[in-house]
Short mmCIF file of C-alpha atoms (C1' of nucleotides) in Angstrom, two decimals:
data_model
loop_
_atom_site.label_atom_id
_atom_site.label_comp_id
_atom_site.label_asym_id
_atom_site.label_seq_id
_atom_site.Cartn_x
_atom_site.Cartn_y
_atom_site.Cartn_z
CA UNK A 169 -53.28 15.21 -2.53
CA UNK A 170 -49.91 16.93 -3.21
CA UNK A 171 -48.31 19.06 -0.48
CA UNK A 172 -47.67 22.21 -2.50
CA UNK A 173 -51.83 21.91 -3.76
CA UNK A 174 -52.66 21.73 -0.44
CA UNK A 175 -51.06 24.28 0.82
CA UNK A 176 -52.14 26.70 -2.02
CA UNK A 177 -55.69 26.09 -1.77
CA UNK A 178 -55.61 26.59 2.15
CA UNK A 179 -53.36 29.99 1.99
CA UNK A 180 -56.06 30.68 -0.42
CA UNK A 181 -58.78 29.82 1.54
CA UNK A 182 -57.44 31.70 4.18
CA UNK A 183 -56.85 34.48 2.23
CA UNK A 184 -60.48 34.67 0.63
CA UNK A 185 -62.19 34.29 4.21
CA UNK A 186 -60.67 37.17 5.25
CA UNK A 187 -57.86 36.05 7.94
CA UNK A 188 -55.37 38.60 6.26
CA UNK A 189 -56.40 41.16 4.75
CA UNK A 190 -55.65 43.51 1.49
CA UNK A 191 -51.79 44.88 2.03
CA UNK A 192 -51.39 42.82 4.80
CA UNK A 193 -47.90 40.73 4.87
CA UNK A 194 -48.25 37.05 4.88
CA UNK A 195 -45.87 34.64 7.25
CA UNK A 196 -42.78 34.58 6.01
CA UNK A 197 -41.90 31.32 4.50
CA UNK A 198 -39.38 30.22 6.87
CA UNK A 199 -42.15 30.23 9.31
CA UNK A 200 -44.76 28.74 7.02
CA UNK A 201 -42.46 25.18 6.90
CA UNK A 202 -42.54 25.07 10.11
CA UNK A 203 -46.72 25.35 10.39
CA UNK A 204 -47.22 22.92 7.54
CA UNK A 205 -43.98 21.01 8.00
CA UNK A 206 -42.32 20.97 4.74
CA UNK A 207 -39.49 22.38 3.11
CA UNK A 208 -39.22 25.93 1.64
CA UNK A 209 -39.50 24.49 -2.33
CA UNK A 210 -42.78 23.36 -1.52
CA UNK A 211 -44.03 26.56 0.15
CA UNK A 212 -42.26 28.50 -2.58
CA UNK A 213 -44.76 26.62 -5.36
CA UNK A 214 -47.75 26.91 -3.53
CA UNK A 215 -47.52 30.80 -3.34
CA UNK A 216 -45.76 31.17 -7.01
CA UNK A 217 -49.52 29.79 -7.63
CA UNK A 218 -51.05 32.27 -5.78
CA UNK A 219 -48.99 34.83 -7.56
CA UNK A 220 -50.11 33.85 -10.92
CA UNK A 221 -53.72 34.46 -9.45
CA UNK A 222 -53.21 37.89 -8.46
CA UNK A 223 -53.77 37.06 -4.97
CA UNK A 224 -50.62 37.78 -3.14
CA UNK A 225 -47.09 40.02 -4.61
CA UNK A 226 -43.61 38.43 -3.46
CA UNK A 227 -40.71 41.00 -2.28
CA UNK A 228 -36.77 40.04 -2.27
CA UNK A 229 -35.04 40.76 0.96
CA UNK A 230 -39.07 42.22 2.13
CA UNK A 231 -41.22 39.35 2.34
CA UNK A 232 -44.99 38.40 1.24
CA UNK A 233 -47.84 40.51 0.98
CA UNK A 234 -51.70 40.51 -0.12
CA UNK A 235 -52.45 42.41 -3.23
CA UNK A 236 -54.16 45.41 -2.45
CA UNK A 237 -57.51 44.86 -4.33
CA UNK A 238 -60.82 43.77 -3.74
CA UNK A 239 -61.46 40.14 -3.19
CA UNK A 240 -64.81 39.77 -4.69
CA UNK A 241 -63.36 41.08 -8.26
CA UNK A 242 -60.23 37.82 -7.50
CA UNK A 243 -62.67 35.31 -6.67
CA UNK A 244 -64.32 35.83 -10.33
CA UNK A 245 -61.08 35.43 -11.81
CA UNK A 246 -59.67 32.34 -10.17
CA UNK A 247 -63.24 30.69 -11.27
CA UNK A 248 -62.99 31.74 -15.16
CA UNK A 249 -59.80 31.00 -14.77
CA UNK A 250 -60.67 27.14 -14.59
CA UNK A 251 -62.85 26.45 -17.50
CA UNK A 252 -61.45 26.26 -21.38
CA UNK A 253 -64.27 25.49 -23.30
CA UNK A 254 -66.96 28.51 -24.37
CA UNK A 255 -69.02 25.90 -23.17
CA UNK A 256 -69.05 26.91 -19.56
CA UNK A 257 -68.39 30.64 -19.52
CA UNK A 258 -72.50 30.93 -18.55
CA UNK A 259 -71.86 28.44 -16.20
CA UNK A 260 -75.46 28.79 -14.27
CA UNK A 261 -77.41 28.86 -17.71
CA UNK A 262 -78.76 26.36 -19.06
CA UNK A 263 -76.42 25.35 -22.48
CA UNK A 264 -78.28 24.17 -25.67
CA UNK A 265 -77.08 23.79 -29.02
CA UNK A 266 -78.25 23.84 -32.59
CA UNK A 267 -76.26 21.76 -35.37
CA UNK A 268 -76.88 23.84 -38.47
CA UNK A 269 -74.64 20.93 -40.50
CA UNK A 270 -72.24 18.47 -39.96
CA UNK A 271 -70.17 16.65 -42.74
CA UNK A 272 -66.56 15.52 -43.61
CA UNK A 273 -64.69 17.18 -45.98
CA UNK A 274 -61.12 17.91 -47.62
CA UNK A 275 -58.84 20.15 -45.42
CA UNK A 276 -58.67 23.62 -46.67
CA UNK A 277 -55.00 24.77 -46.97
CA UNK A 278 -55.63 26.79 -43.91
CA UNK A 279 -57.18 23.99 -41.90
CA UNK A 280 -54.07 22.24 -42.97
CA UNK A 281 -51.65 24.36 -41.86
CA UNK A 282 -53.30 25.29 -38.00
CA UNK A 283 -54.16 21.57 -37.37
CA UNK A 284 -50.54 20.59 -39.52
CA UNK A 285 -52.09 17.94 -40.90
CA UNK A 286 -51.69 16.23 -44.44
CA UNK A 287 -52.93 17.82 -47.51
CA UNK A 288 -56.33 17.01 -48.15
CA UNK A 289 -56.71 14.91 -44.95
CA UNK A 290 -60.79 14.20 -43.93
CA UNK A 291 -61.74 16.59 -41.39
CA UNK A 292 -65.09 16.81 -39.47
CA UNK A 293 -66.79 20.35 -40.24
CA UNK A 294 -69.01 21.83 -37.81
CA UNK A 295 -71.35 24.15 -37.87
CA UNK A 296 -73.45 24.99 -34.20
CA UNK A 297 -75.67 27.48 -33.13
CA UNK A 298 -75.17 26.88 -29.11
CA UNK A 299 -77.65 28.82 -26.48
CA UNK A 300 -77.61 30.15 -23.20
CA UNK A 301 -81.17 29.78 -21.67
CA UNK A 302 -82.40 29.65 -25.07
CA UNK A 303 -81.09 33.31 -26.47
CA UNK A 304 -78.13 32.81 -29.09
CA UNK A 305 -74.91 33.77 -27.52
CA UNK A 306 -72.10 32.09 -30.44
CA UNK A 307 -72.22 30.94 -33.60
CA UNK A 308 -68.78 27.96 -34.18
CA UNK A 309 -67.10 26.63 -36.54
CA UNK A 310 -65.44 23.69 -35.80
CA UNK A 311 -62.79 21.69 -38.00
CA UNK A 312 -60.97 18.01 -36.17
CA UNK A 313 -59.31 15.25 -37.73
CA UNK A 314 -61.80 12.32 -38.28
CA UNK A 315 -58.38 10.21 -36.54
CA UNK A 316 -58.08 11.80 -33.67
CA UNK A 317 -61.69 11.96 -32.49
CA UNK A 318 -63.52 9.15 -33.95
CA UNK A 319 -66.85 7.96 -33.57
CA UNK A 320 -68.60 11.12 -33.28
CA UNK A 321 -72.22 11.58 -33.69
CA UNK A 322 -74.85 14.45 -34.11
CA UNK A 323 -76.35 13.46 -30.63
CA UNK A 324 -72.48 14.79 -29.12
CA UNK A 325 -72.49 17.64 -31.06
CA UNK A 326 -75.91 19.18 -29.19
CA UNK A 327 -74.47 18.55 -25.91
CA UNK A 328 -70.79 19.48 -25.24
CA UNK A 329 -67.94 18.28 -27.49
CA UNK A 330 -65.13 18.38 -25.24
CA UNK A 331 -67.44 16.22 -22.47
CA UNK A 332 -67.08 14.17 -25.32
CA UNK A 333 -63.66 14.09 -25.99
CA UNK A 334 -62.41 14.20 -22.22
CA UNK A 335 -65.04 11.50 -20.80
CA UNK A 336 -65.89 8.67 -23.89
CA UNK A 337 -62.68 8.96 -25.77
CA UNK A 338 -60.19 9.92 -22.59
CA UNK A 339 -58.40 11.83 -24.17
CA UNK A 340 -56.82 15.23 -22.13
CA UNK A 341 -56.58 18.44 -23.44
CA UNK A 342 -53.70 20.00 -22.54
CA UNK A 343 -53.96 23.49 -23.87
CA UNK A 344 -55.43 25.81 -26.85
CA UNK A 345 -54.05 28.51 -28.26
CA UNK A 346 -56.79 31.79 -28.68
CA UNK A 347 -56.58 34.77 -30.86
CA UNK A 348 -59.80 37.46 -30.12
CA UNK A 349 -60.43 39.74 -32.98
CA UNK A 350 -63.76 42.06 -33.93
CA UNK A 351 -65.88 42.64 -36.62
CA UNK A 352 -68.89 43.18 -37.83
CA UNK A 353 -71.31 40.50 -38.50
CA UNK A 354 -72.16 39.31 -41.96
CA UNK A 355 -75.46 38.24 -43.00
CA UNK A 356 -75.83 34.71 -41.71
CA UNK A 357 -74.01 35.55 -37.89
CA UNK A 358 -76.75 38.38 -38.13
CA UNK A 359 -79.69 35.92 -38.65
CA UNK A 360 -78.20 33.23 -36.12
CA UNK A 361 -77.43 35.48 -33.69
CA UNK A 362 -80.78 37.68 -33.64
CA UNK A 363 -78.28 40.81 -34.10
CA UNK A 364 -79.30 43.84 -36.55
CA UNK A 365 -77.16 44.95 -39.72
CA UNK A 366 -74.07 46.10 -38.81
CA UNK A 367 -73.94 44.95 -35.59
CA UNK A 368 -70.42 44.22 -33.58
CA UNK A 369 -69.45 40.43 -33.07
CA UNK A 370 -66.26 39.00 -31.38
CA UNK A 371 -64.40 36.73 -33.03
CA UNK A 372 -62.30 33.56 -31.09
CA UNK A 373 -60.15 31.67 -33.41
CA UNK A 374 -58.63 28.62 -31.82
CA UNK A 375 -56.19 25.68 -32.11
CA UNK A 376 -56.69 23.21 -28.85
CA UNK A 377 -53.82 20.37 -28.75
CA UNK A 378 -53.91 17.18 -26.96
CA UNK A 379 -51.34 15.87 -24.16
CA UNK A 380 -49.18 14.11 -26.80
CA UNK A 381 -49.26 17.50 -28.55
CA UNK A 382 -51.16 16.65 -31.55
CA UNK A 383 -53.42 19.65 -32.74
CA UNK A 384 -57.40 18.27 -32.71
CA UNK A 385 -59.44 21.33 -33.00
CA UNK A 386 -59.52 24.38 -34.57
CA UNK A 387 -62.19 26.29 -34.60
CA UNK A 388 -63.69 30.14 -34.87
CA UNK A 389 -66.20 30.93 -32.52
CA UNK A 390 -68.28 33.93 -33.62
CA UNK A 391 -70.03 35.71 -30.13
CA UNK A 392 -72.87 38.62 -30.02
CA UNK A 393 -70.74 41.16 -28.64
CA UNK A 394 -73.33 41.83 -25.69
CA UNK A 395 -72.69 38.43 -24.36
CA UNK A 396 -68.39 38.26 -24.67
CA UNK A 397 -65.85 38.78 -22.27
CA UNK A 398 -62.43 37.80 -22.20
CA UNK A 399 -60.29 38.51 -18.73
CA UNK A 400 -56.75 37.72 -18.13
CA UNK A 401 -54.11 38.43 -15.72
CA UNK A 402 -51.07 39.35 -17.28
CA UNK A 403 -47.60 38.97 -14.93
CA UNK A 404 -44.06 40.22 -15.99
CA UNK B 176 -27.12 34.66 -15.46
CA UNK B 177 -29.55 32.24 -14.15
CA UNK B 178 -28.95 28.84 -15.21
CA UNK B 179 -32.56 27.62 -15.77
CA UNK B 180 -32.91 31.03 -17.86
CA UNK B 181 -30.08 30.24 -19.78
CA UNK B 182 -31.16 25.90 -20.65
CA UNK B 183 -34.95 27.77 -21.31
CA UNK B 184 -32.99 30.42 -23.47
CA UNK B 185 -30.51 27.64 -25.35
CA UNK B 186 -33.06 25.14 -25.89
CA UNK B 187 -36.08 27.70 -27.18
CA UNK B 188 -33.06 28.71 -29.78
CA UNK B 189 -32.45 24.75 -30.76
CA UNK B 190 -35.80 24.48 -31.23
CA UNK B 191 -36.39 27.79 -33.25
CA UNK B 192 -33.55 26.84 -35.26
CA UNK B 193 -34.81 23.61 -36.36
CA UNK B 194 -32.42 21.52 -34.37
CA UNK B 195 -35.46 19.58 -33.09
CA UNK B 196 -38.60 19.34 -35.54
CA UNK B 197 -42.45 19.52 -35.33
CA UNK B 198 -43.31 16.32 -33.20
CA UNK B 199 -39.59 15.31 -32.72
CA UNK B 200 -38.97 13.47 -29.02
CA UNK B 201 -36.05 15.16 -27.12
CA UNK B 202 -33.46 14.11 -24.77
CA UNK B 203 -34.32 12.87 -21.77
CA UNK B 204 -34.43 14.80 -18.82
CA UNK B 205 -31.18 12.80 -17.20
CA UNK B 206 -29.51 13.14 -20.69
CA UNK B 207 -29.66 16.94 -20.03
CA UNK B 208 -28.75 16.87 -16.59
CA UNK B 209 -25.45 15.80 -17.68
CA UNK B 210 -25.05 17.82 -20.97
CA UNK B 211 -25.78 20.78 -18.85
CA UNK B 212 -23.59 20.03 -16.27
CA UNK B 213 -27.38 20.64 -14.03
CA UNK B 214 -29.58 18.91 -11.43
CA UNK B 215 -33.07 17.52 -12.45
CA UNK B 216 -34.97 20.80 -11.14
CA UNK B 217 -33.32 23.69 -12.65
CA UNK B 218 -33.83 21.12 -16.55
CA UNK B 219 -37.65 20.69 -15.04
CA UNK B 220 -38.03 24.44 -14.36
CA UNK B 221 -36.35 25.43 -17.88
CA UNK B 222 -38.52 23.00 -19.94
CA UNK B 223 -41.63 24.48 -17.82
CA UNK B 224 -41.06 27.59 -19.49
CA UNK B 225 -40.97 26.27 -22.68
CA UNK B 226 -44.14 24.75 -22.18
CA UNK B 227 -45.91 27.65 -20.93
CA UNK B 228 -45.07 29.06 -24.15
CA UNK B 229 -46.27 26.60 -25.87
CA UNK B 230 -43.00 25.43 -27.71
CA UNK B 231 -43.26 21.18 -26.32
CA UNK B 232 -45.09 19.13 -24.56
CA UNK B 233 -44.42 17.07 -21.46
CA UNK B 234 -46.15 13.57 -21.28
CA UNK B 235 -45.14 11.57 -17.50
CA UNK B 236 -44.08 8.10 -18.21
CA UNK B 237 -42.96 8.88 -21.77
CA UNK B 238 -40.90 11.48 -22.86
CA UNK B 239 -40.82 15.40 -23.85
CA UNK B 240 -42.10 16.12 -27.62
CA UNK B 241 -41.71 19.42 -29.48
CA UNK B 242 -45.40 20.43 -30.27
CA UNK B 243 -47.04 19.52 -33.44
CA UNK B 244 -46.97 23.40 -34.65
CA UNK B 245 -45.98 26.06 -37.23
CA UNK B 246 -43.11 27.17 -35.53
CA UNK B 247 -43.42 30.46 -37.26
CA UNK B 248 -46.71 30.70 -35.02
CA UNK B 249 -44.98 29.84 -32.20
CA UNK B 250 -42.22 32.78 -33.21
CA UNK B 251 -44.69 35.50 -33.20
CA UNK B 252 -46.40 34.44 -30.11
CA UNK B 253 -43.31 34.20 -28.02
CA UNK B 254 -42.60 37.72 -29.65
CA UNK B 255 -46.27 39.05 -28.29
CA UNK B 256 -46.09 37.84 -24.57
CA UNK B 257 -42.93 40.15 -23.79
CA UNK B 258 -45.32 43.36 -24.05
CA UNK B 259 -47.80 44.72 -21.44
CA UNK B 260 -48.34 48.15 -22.84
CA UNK B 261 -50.62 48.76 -25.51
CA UNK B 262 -48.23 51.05 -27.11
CA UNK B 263 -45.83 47.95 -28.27
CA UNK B 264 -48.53 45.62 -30.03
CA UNK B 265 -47.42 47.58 -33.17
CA UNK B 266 -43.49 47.38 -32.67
CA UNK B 267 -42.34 49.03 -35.72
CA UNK B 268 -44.75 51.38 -36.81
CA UNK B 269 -44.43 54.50 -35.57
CA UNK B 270 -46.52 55.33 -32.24
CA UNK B 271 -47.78 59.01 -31.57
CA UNK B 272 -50.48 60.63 -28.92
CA UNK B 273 -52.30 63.49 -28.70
CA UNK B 274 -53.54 64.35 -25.67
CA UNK B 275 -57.37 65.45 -25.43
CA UNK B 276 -57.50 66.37 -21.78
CA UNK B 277 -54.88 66.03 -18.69
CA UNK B 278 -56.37 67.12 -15.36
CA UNK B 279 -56.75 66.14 -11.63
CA UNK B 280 -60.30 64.88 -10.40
CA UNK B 281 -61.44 63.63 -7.29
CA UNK B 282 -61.96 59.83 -7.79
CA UNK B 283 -65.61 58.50 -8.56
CA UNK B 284 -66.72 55.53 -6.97
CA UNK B 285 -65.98 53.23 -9.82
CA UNK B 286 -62.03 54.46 -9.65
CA UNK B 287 -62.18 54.38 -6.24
CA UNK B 288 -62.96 50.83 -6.51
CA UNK B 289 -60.81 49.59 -9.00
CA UNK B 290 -57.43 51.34 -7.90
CA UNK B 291 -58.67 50.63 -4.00
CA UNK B 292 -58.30 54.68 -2.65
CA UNK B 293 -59.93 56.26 -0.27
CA UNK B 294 -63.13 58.23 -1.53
CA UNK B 295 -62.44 61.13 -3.33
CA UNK B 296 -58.24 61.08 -3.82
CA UNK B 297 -57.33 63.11 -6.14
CA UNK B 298 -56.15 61.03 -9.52
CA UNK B 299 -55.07 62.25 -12.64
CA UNK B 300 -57.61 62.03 -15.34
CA UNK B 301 -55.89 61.15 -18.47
CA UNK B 302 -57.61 61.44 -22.14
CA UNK B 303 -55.52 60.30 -25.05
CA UNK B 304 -55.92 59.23 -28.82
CA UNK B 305 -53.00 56.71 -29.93
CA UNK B 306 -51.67 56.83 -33.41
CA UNK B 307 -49.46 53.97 -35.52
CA UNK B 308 -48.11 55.86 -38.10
CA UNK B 309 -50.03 58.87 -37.75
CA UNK B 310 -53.84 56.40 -38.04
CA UNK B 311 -55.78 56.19 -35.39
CA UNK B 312 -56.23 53.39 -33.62
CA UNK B 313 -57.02 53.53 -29.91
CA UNK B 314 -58.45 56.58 -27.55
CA UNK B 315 -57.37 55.59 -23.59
CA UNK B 316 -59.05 57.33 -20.88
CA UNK B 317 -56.60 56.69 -17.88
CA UNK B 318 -56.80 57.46 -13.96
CA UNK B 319 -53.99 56.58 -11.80
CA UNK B 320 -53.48 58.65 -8.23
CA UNK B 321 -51.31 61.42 -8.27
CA UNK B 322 -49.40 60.39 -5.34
CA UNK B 323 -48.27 56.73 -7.14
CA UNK B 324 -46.94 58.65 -10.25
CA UNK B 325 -45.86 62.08 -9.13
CA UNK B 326 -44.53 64.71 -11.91
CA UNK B 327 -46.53 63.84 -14.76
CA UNK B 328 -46.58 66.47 -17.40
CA UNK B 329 -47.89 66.55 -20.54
CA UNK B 330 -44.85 65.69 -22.47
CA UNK B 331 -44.66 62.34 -21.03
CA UNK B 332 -48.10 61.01 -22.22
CA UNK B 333 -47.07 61.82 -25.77
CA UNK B 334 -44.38 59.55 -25.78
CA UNK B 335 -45.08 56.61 -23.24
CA UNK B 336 -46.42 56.74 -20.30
CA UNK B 337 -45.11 53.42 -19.30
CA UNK B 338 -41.66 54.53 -19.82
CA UNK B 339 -42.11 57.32 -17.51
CA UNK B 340 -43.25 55.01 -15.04
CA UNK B 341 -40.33 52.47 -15.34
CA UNK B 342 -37.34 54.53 -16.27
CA UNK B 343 -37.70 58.21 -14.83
CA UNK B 344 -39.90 57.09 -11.67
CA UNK B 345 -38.03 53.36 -11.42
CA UNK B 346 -41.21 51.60 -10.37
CA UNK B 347 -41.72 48.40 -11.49
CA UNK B 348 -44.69 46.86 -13.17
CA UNK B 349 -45.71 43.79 -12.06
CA UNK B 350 -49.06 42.74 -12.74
CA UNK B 351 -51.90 44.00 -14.57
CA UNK B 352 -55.83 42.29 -14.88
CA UNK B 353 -57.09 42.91 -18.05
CA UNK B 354 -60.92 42.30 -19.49
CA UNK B 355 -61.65 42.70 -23.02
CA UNK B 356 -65.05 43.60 -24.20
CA UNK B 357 -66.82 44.36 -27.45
CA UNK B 358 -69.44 47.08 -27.82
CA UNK B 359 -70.43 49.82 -30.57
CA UNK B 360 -68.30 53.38 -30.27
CA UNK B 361 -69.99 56.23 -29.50
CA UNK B 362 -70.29 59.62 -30.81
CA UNK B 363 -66.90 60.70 -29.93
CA UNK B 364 -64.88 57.64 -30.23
CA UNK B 365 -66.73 57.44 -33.83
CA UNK B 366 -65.04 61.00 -34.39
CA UNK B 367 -61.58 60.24 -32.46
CA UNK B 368 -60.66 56.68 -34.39
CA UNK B 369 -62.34 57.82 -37.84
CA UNK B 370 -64.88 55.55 -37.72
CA UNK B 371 -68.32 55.27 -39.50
CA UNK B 372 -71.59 55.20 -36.85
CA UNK B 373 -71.97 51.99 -35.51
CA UNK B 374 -68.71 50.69 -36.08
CA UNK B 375 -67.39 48.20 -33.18
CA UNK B 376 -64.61 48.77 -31.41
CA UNK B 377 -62.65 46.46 -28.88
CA UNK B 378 -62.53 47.53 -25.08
CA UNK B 379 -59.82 46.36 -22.95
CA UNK B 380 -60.30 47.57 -19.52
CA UNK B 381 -57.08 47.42 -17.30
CA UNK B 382 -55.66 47.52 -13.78
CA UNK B 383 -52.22 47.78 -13.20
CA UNK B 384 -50.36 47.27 -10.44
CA UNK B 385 -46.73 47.98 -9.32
CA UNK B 386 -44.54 45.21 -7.67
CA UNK B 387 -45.69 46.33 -3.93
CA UNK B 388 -49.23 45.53 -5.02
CA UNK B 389 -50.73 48.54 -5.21
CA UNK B 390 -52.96 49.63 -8.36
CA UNK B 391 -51.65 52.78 -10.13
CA UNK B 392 -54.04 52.50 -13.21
CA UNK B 393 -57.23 52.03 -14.17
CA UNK B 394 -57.89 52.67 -17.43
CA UNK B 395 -60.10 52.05 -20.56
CA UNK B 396 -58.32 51.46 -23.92
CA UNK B 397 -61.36 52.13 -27.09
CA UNK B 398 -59.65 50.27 -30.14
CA UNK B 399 -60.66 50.65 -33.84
CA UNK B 400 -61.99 47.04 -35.05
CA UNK B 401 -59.83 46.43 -37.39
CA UNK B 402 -56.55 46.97 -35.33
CA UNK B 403 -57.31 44.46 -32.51
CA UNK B 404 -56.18 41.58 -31.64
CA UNK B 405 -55.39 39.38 -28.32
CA UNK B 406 -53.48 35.93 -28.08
CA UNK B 407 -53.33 34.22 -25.54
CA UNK B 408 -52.01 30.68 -24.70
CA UNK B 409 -54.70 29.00 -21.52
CA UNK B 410 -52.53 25.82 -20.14
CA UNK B 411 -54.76 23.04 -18.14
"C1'" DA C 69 -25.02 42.59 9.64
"C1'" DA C 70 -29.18 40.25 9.48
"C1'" DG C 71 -33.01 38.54 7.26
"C1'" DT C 72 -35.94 38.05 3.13
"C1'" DG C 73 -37.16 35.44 -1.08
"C1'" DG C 74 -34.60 33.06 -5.34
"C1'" DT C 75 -31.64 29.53 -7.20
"C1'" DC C 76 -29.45 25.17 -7.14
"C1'" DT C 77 -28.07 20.56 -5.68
"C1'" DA C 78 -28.06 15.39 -4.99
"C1'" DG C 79 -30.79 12.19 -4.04
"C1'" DA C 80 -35.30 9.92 -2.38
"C1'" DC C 81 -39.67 8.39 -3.53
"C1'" DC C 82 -44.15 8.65 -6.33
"C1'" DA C 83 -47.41 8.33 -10.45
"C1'" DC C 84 -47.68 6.90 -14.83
"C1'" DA C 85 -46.80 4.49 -19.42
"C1'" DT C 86 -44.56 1.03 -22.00
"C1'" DT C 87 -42.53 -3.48 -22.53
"C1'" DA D 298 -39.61 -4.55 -14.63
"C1'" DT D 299 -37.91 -0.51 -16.36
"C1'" DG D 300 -37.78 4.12 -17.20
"C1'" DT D 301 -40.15 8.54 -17.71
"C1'" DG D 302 -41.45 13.01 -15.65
"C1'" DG D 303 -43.44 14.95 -10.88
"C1'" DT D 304 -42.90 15.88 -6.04
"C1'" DC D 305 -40.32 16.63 -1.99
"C1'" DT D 306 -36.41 17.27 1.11
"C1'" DA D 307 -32.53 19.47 3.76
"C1'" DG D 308 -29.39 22.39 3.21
"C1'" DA D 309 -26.09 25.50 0.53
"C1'" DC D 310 -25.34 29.79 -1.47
"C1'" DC D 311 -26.97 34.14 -3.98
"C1'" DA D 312 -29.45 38.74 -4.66
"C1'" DC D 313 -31.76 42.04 -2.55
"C1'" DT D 314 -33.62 45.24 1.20
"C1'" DT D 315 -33.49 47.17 5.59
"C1'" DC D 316 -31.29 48.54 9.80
#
DNA sequence: AAGTGGTCTAGACCACATT
DNA sequence: ATGTGGTCTAGACCACTTC
């Protein structure tokens, strides 16, 4: 286990049960090498971590101190916070999914441009109802290279495609780019969905790369606006 | 200035600039040690940045690649992360408010919670529609404790209240957690953003805190449908 | 003046990928 | 075996806040 990992899931473990509490100052850092006997880089990387989490605020020439907020409403962030997929945003429901088709086709000139890939390459297109304890919850499109993610079958496509990706091909994902807009659903999102005319959707479009930075996905997921929810910490 | 800013700053313009293209491997890590007159850490922590914005990829073992991406794209989303305020997602149309209601309440439970007061403070209750050239496009309800932002008028929440807050006052922003929900507008919001019944509108629903942790907003931002949008860049 | 966190170094060793 | 990026150190100096 790396030192700096360590060291920001104890602090946060600490934190979370409690043994300082909201405004509180934290140890300075000086004294924190000494209790987990490292150098001040590593102790400086652990709590830049817990910065980005919203856990703790850092003051030059003050010292360290516990965001004043409640800590039920953090620990729900730092757990969305781990998962990319839509897959797992319901994590304690039961995940189904419906493949309404699933063909190869010509790249659009839009498909071409987010996934910069030759014109007219072959591209998987997806199209998946996908269920949360049996109610609709998103309607996706999905467009990927037939290169980069070969050998994929119908059978994948009902359970979850980046469990897929990440486990039989080994490949990583190493991040996705997300744009959230709203609309109103058209005929077939309102018939998929179980929505009424009229009725709000929110709309994810997405571009997820791979480690060697190669675009493999792009995709629009369309969500009934009853079941979406999009946090996110923003830091200056 | 900051050397690491300065490599992040001189390299994000190389790459901009087309110096290095779509996919192209770049120098070494050692190489730019030396060309930059640097140690390995402050090139590490540089190129970091440029990977949180999405701009390369790092791959142990191999190398450092600039990202297989638009680099227009890549422009505008550099461009969009600089902003907190809702006020500067439209940066050059023209941004007006009119104020519906400015009072002082004693804090309901729900405030109370979110900005972490004792029960019924006294907060200023803040009801505003937000124009881009003279459309509607979001109504904010905002509550933020009188004591945190002393000498509010009226005045200042038809310009920006964020620049009250950072230039007159001299606090500084740090943080703020943000969750983004879609719903249908009510009666009023139907009225305020010109909407027709039914219509969807985007809900962003904000805490913000100032760099000594405490929360000096809550606050609910309504916006019209068709003038939302959120990026957002999730790194594994 | 003293003490905080922030930056930076020069070099050691580690984990990983390619040859 | 070689070379990449990742982690870690021990200590220097800087920027900032408080006394």
């Amino acid at each position: 286990m790396k030192k700096y990992l360590f060291i920001y899931e104890d602090m946060k473990n600490r934190i979370l049960n409690g043994e300082f509490k909201s405004g509180e100052q934290l140890p300075f850092e000086k004294e924190l090498c000494v209790e987990y006997e490292t150098s001040k880089m590593t102790i400086k990387k652990a709590f830049d971590l817990l910065v980005e989490d919203g856990l703790i605020i850092k003051k030059r020439g003050v010292g360290t101190f516990i965001k004043d907020i409640d800590m039920k409403e953090i620990e729900k962030l730092i757990f969305a916070k781990q998962f990319m997929g839509l897959t797992t945003s319901n994590p304690e429901k039961k995940v189904t999914s419906k493949v309404l088709h699933f063909d190869i086709i010509k790249a659009t000139p839009l498909i071409e441009k987010q996934l910069n890939i030759a014109p007219e390459s072959f591209v998987y297109d997806i199209h998946r109802i996908r269920y949360a304890d049996d109610q609709p919850i998103v309607v996706e499109k999905t467009y990927m290279p037939i290169d980069l993610v070969p050998g994929l079958t119908e059978k994948h496509l009902e359970k979850s495609l980046y469990q897929y990706i990440e486990n039989e091909l080994e490949c990583k994902i190493q991040s996705s780019h997300r744009k959230i807009t709203v609309r109103k659903a058209d005929d077939d999102e309102t018939e998929y969905l179980d929505l009424e005319k009229g009725d709000p959707v929110a709309v994810a479009e997405q571009v997820a790369y791979f480690d060697n930075g190669k675009a493999f996905e792009f995709s629009f997921s369309v969500h009934r606006y009853d079941h979406f929810s999009a946090q996110l910490i923003i830091t200056k």
